[in-house]
Coordinates of C-alpha atoms in Angstrom, one line a residue:
M1317 CA -44.1 29.9 6.2
K1318 CA -40.3 29.8 6.7
K1319 CA -40.1 27.1 4.0
R1320 CA -42.0 29.3 1.6
S1321 CA -39.8 32.3 2.3
L1322 CA -36.7 30.2 1.8
K1323 CA -38.0 29.0 -1.5
I1324 CA -38.7 32.5 -2.7
L1325 CA -35.2 33.6 -1.7
V1326 CA -33.6 30.7 -3.6
L1327 CA -35.7 31.6 -6.7
L1328 CA -34.6 35.2 -6.5
V1329 CA -30.9 34.3 -6.3
V1330 CA -31.2 31.9 -9.2
A1331 CA -33.0 34.6 -11.3
L1332 CA -30.3 37.2 -10.5
F1333 CA -27.5 34.8 -11.4
A1334 CA -29.2 34.0 -14.7
M1335 CA -29.4 37.7 -15.6
A1336 CA -25.8 38.3 -14.7
L1337 CA -24.7 35.3 -16.8
A1338 CA -26.8 36.6 -19.8
A1339 CA -25.2 40.0 -19.6
G1340 CA -21.7 38.5 -19.5
C1341 CA -22.4 36.4 -22.6
G1342 CA -22.9 39.4 -24.9
G1343 CA -26.4 40.4 -24.0
G1344 CA -25.4 44.1 -24.0
S1345 CA -24.2 46.2 -27.0
K1346 CA -20.8 45.2 -28.4
D1347 CA -18.1 47.7 -28.3
P1348 CA -16.6 48.5 -31.8
G1349 CA -13.2 47.7 -30.4
T1350 CA -14.0 44.1 -29.4
G1351 CA -12.7 40.8 -30.7
G1352 CA -14.8 38.2 -32.4
G1353 CA -15.5 36.4 -29.1
G1354 CA -16.9 39.6 -27.6
E1355 CA -14.0 40.4 -25.4
E1356 CA -13.2 44.0 -25.0
V1357 CA -10.2 45.3 -26.9
K1358 CA -8.2 48.1 -25.5
T1359 CA -7.7 51.1 -27.8
V1360 CA -4.2 52.6 -27.9
V1361 CA -4.5 56.3 -28.7
L1362 CA -1.5 57.8 -30.6
K1363 CA -0.7 61.5 -30.6
A1364 CA 0.1 63.2 -34.0
G1365 CA 1.3 66.8 -34.0
V1366 CA 1.4 69.1 -37.1
T1367 CA 2.2 72.9 -37.2
P1368 CA -0.4 74.1 -39.9
D1369 CA -4.0 74.6 -38.9
A1370 CA -6.8 72.0 -39.1
T1371 CA -7.8 72.9 -42.7
H1372 CA -4.3 72.2 -44.1
P1373 CA -3.6 68.8 -45.9
Y1374 CA -1.0 67.9 -43.2
A1375 CA -3.8 67.7 -40.7
L1376 CA -6.5 66.4 -43.1
G1377 CA -4.1 63.8 -44.5
M1378 CA -3.3 62.6 -40.9
I1379 CA -7.0 62.3 -40.2
E1380 CA -7.5 60.1 -43.3
Y1381 CA -4.4 58.0 -42.2
G1382 CA -6.0 57.6 -38.8
K1383 CA -9.2 56.4 -40.2
M1384 CA -7.4 53.7 -42.1
I1385 CA -5.4 52.6 -39.0
E1386 CA -8.5 52.5 -36.8
E1387 CA -10.5 50.5 -39.3
R1388 CA -7.7 48.0 -40.2
T1389 CA -6.7 47.3 -36.6
G1390 CA -10.3 46.8 -35.5
G1391 CA -10.2 49.8 -33.3
R1392 CA -7.1 48.7 -31.4
Y1393 CA -5.3 51.9 -32.5
K1394 CA -6.6 55.4 -32.9
I1395 CA -4.7 58.6 -34.0
E1396 CA -5.6 61.9 -32.4
V1397 CA -4.4 64.9 -34.5
Y1398 CA -3.2 68.1 -32.8
P1399 CA -2.9 70.8 -35.5
A1400 CA -1.8 74.5 -35.3
A1401 CA 1.4 73.7 -33.4
Q1402 CA -0.5 72.5 -30.3
L1403 CA 2.3 70.1 -29.5
G1404 CA 5.0 72.6 -30.4
S1405 CA 7.0 73.8 -33.4
E1406 CA 8.3 71.4 -36.0
R1407 CA 11.6 71.1 -34.2
E1408 CA 9.8 70.5 -30.9
V1409 CA 7.5 67.9 -32.4
I1410 CA 10.3 66.1 -34.0
E1411 CA 12.1 66.0 -30.7
G1412 CA 8.9 64.6 -29.1
V1413 CA 8.8 61.9 -31.8
Q1414 CA 12.4 61.1 -31.0
M1415 CA 11.8 60.8 -27.3
G1416 CA 8.5 58.9 -27.7
T1417 CA 6.3 61.6 -26.2
V1418 CA 4.7 62.3 -29.6
D1419 CA 3.9 59.3 -31.8
L1420 CA 3.5 60.7 -35.3
T1421 CA 4.1 63.9 -37.2
V1422 CA 4.3 65.4 -40.7
V1423 CA 7.0 68.0 -41.1
S1424 CA 9.2 69.8 -43.6
T1425 CA 12.6 68.3 -44.3
A1426 CA 14.5 71.4 -43.0
P1427 CA 14.6 70.3 -39.3
L1428 CA 15.7 66.8 -40.3
A1429 CA 18.9 68.0 -41.8
G1430 CA 20.3 68.0 -38.2
F1431 CA 20.0 64.2 -38.3
S1432 CA 21.4 63.7 -41.8
D1433 CA 22.8 65.8 -44.6
A1434 CA 20.9 63.6 -47.0
F1435 CA 17.7 65.6 -46.2
L1436 CA 19.4 68.7 -47.5
V1437 CA 19.2 67.6 -51.1
T1438 CA 15.5 68.3 -51.4
D1439 CA 16.2 71.9 -50.4
L1440 CA 18.2 72.8 -53.5
P1441 CA 16.5 75.5 -55.6
F1442 CA 14.8 74.3 -58.8
L1443 CA 16.1 70.7 -58.3
F1444 CA 12.7 69.1 -59.2
V1445 CA 11.2 70.0 -62.6
D1446 CA 7.7 69.1 -61.4
K1447 CA 5.8 67.1 -58.9
A1448 CA 5.9 63.9 -61.0
H1449 CA 9.7 64.2 -60.9
A1450 CA 9.7 64.7 -57.1
H1451 CA 7.4 61.7 -56.5
K1452 CA 9.5 59.5 -58.7
V1453 CA 12.6 60.4 -56.7
L1454 CA 11.1 60.2 -53.2
D1455 CA 8.9 57.2 -53.7
G1456 CA 11.8 55.1 -55.0
E1457 CA 15.3 54.0 -53.9
I1458 CA 16.6 57.5 -53.3
G1459 CA 13.7 58.3 -50.9
Q1460 CA 14.2 55.1 -49.0
G1461 CA 17.9 55.8 -48.8
I1462 CA 17.2 59.2 -47.3
F1463 CA 14.9 57.6 -44.7
A1464 CA 17.6 55.0 -43.9
Q1465 CA 19.7 57.8 -42.6
L1466 CA 17.3 58.1 -39.6
E1467 CA 18.2 54.7 -38.3
G1468 CA 19.4 54.9 -34.7
T1469 CA 17.8 58.4 -34.1
G1470 CA 14.6 57.2 -32.5
I1471 CA 12.6 58.3 -35.6
K1472 CA 11.3 56.2 -38.5
G1473 CA 10.2 57.5 -41.9
L1474 CA 7.0 56.0 -43.3
A1475 CA 6.4 58.0 -46.5
F1476 CA 7.0 61.3 -48.2
W1477 CA 3.9 63.4 -48.3
E1478 CA 4.2 66.9 -49.7
N1479 CA 3.5 70.6 -49.2
G1480 CA 4.0 71.6 -52.8
F1481 CA 6.3 74.2 -54.5
R1482 CA 7.2 77.3 -52.5
N1483 CA 6.3 80.8 -53.7
I1484 CA 7.1 84.3 -52.5
T1485 CA 4.8 86.8 -51.0
N1486 CA 5.7 90.4 -49.8
S1487 CA 4.2 93.7 -48.8
K1488 CA 6.5 96.0 -50.9
K1489 CA 6.3 95.4 -54.6
P1490 CA 5.6 92.9 -57.4
I1491 CA 8.4 90.4 -58.0
N1492 CA 9.3 89.2 -61.4
L1493 CA 13.1 89.0 -61.7
P1494 CA 15.6 87.8 -59.1
E1495 CA 17.0 91.4 -58.8
D1496 CA 13.5 92.5 -57.6
M1497 CA 14.4 90.7 -54.3
V1498 CA 17.4 92.9 -53.5
G1499 CA 16.9 94.3 -50.0
I1500 CA 13.7 92.4 -49.3
K1501 CA 13.7 91.1 -45.8
I1502 CA 12.2 87.6 -46.2
R1503 CA 11.3 85.1 -43.5
T1504 CA 12.8 81.7 -44.1
M1505 CA 13.0 78.5 -42.1
E1506 CA 16.2 77.8 -40.3
N1507 CA 17.5 76.2 -43.4
P1508 CA 21.1 77.1 -44.6
I1509 CA 20.4 76.2 -48.3
H1510 CA 17.2 78.3 -48.4
M1511 CA 19.1 81.2 -46.7
D1512 CA 22.0 80.9 -49.1
S1513 CA 19.7 80.8 -52.1
F1514 CA 18.0 84.1 -51.1
R1515 CA 21.3 85.8 -50.2
Q1516 CA 22.5 84.8 -53.7
I1517 CA 19.9 87.1 -55.2
G1518 CA 20.4 90.0 -52.8
A1519 CA 17.5 89.3 -50.4
D1520 CA 17.8 89.5 -46.6
P1521 CA 16.8 86.0 -45.3
T1522 CA 15.5 86.1 -41.7
P1523 CA 14.9 82.7 -40.0
M1524 CA 11.8 82.7 -37.7
A1525 CA 9.5 80.2 -36.1
F1526 CA 6.4 79.7 -38.2
G1527 CA 4.1 80.5 -35.2
E1528 CA 5.6 84.0 -35.1
L1529 CA 5.2 84.7 -38.8
F1530 CA 1.7 86.2 -39.2
T1531 CA 2.4 88.8 -36.5
A1532 CA 5.8 89.6 -38.0
L1533 CA 4.2 90.2 -41.4
Q1534 CA 1.4 92.2 -39.9
Q1535 CA 3.7 94.4 -38.1
R1536 CA 6.2 94.6 -41.0
T1537 CA 9.0 93.2 -39.0
V1538 CA 9.7 91.3 -42.2
D1539 CA 8.7 92.2 -45.7
G1540 CA 7.7 88.8 -46.9
Q1541 CA 7.9 85.0 -46.7
E1542 CA 7.9 82.0 -48.9
N1543 CA 5.7 79.0 -48.7
P1544 CA 3.4 76.7 -50.8
L1545 CA 0.0 78.1 -51.7
P1546 CA -1.9 75.9 -49.2
I1547 CA 0.2 77.3 -46.3
I1548 CA -0.2 80.9 -47.6
Y1549 CA -4.0 80.5 -47.8
T1550 CA -4.8 78.5 -44.7
S1551 CA -2.4 80.8 -42.7
R1552 CA -4.3 83.9 -44.0
F1553 CA -1.2 85.6 -45.2
Q1554 CA -3.3 87.2 -48.0
E1555 CA -4.6 89.5 -45.2
V1556 CA -1.2 91.0 -44.5
Q1557 CA 0.6 90.6 -47.9
E1558 CA -0.2 92.4 -51.1
H1559 CA 2.0 90.5 -53.6
L1560 CA 2.4 86.9 -54.6
A1561 CA 5.1 85.6 -57.1
L1562 CA 4.6 82.1 -58.4
T1563 CA 8.3 81.3 -58.4
G1564 CA 8.1 77.6 -57.4
H1565 CA 11.7 77.9 -56.3
F1566 CA 11.9 75.0 -53.8
Y1567 CA 9.8 71.8 -53.7
A1568 CA 8.6 71.0 -50.2
P1569 CA 8.3 67.3 -49.3
A1570 CA 6.7 66.5 -46.0
P1571 CA 8.0 63.3 -44.4
L1572 CA 5.4 61.3 -42.4
L1573 CA 7.3 60.1 -39.3
I1574 CA 6.6 57.7 -36.5
S1575 CA 8.4 57.4 -33.2
Q1576 CA 10.7 54.3 -33.3
A1577 CA 9.5 53.6 -29.7
T1578 CA 5.9 53.5 -31.0
W1579 CA 6.9 51.4 -34.0
D1580 CA 8.7 48.9 -31.9
K1581 CA 5.7 48.3 -29.8
L1582 CA 3.6 47.2 -32.8
S1583 CA 3.4 43.6 -33.8
A1584 CA 4.8 42.6 -37.2
E1585 CA 1.2 42.5 -38.6
D1586 CA 0.4 45.9 -37.3
Q1587 CA 3.7 47.3 -38.6
A1588 CA 2.6 46.1 -42.0
I1589 CA -0.8 47.8 -41.6
F1590 CA 0.8 51.1 -40.6
A1591 CA 3.3 50.9 -43.5
Q1592 CA 0.8 50.1 -46.2
A1593 CA -1.7 52.7 -45.0
A1594 CA 1.0 55.3 -45.1
I1595 CA 1.6 54.6 -48.8
E1596 CA -2.1 54.7 -49.6
A1597 CA -2.6 57.9 -47.5
T1598 CA 0.3 59.5 -49.5
A1599 CA -1.8 59.5 -52.7
I1600 CA -4.8 61.0 -50.8
Q1601 CA -2.7 63.8 -49.1
R1602 CA -0.9 64.7 -52.4
K1603 CA -4.3 65.0 -54.2
M1604 CA -5.4 67.4 -51.4
I1605 CA -2.4 69.6 -52.1
Q1606 CA -2.9 69.5 -55.9
D1607 CA -6.6 70.3 -55.5
M1608 CA -5.7 73.4 -53.4
D1609 CA -3.0 74.4 -55.8
D1610 CA -5.5 74.3 -58.7
E1611 CA -8.0 76.6 -57.0
L1612 CA -5.9 78.9 -54.7
V1613 CA -4.4 81.2 -57.3
D1614 CA -7.9 82.5 -58.1
K1615 CA -8.9 82.6 -54.5
L1616 CA -5.8 84.6 -53.5
A1617 CA -6.4 87.0 -56.4
E1618 CA -10.0 87.4 -55.3
A1619 CA -8.7 88.2 -51.8
G1620 CA -6.8 91.2 -53.3
M1621 CA -3.3 89.8 -53.9
Q1622 CA -1.4 91.0 -57.0
I1623 CA 0.0 87.9 -58.6
T1624 CA 3.0 87.5 -61.0
T1625 CA 4.3 84.5 -62.8
P1626 CA 8.0 85.0 -63.2
D1627 CA 10.1 83.3 -65.9
K1628 CA 12.0 80.7 -63.9
G1629 CA 15.1 80.7 -66.2
P1630 CA 16.7 83.8 -64.7
W1631 CA 16.0 82.5 -61.1
Q1632 CA 17.6 79.2 -61.8
E1633 CA 20.7 80.9 -63.3
A1634 CA 20.9 83.3 -60.4
M1635 CA 20.7 80.6 -57.7
A1636 CA 22.9 78.1 -59.5
P1637 CA 26.1 79.0 -57.4
V1638 CA 24.3 77.4 -54.4
Y1639 CA 24.9 74.0 -55.9
D1640 CA 28.6 74.7 -56.1
K1641 CA 28.7 75.5 -52.4
W1642 CA 26.7 72.5 -51.2
E1643 CA 27.4 69.6 -53.6
D1644 CA 30.3 68.3 -51.6
T1645 CA 28.2 68.2 -48.4
I1646 CA 25.2 66.6 -50.1
G1647 CA 27.0 64.5 -52.7
K1648 CA 27.4 65.4 -56.3
D1649 CA 26.4 61.9 -57.4
L1650 CA 23.1 62.1 -55.5
I1651 CA 22.3 65.4 -57.2
E1652 CA 23.0 63.9 -60.6
Q1653 CA 21.0 60.8 -59.9
I1654 CA 18.0 63.0 -59.1
R1655 CA 18.4 65.1 -62.2
K1656 CA 18.6 62.0 -64.4
L1657 CA 15.2 60.8 -63.1
A1658 CA 13.7 63.9 -64.7
E1659 CA 14.7 62.7 -68.2

């Protein structure tokens, strides 16, 4: 009897060992982030912060970029997107990227002027004749030269996405001529060139954090603001502003940035993946902006906004003195190089 019991016990141990061995050899479901041999691959989650809401092409573009990264690294990297300033204002997110507490962001160029005057050039009024001109400049040697100015700051530029051309909204009156802006209290970014441009036409530029803007417009703390159409629409400014002027006075590039600390942790192969995906995602993100531009004028009109299309000639002439003030800081040669690329 004892021999029989011992035999049964041995058989049970052998059976359990065989089951454990089978499970360890891939008998279970394979995790999508595993290597070819079945070993589990750890997923590194990267944090990306943007200030517009989740329906804006900043966030949507970052989501598409994240899909590319996750697929091309076999799930070893994943990008989590935090829209609506969940990780802070543009300045705060940029500081997070610099310190390595935020991995990626898409922002306007204005806060980057604190790192290099080269970023100021894109803020000059009516510098770019159209988007094709802007893309030619920023995707080429000039754009790469601007990004090179970030070396040593803890931030690396991957690509220039965009926000489109900026337009003016206000709650007081229709805007057609530059002189219509006299006395208008308009919210701007903390951007000296933008502020000088509006002062030049008699407006009262008032810098303010974007997160405070809707309430300020609603309470009439400021009369108006200026932003590309996708920002105006996704931020619901049509609910608190009656007038929209399609001035297109500034082009708004949107640099895609990665923390240098994050970049340095990537292998050379993964760096190549991140860089190439950034270029491909640029075309996708820009198309999102263009698609919104094409449809939003009608949508904003349907929402009750009165829309004007000013002749840009008088505006260009009125804001021209801004170039004289800033060309020494930015570089007259750089400005001329950009203008020549429009020819």
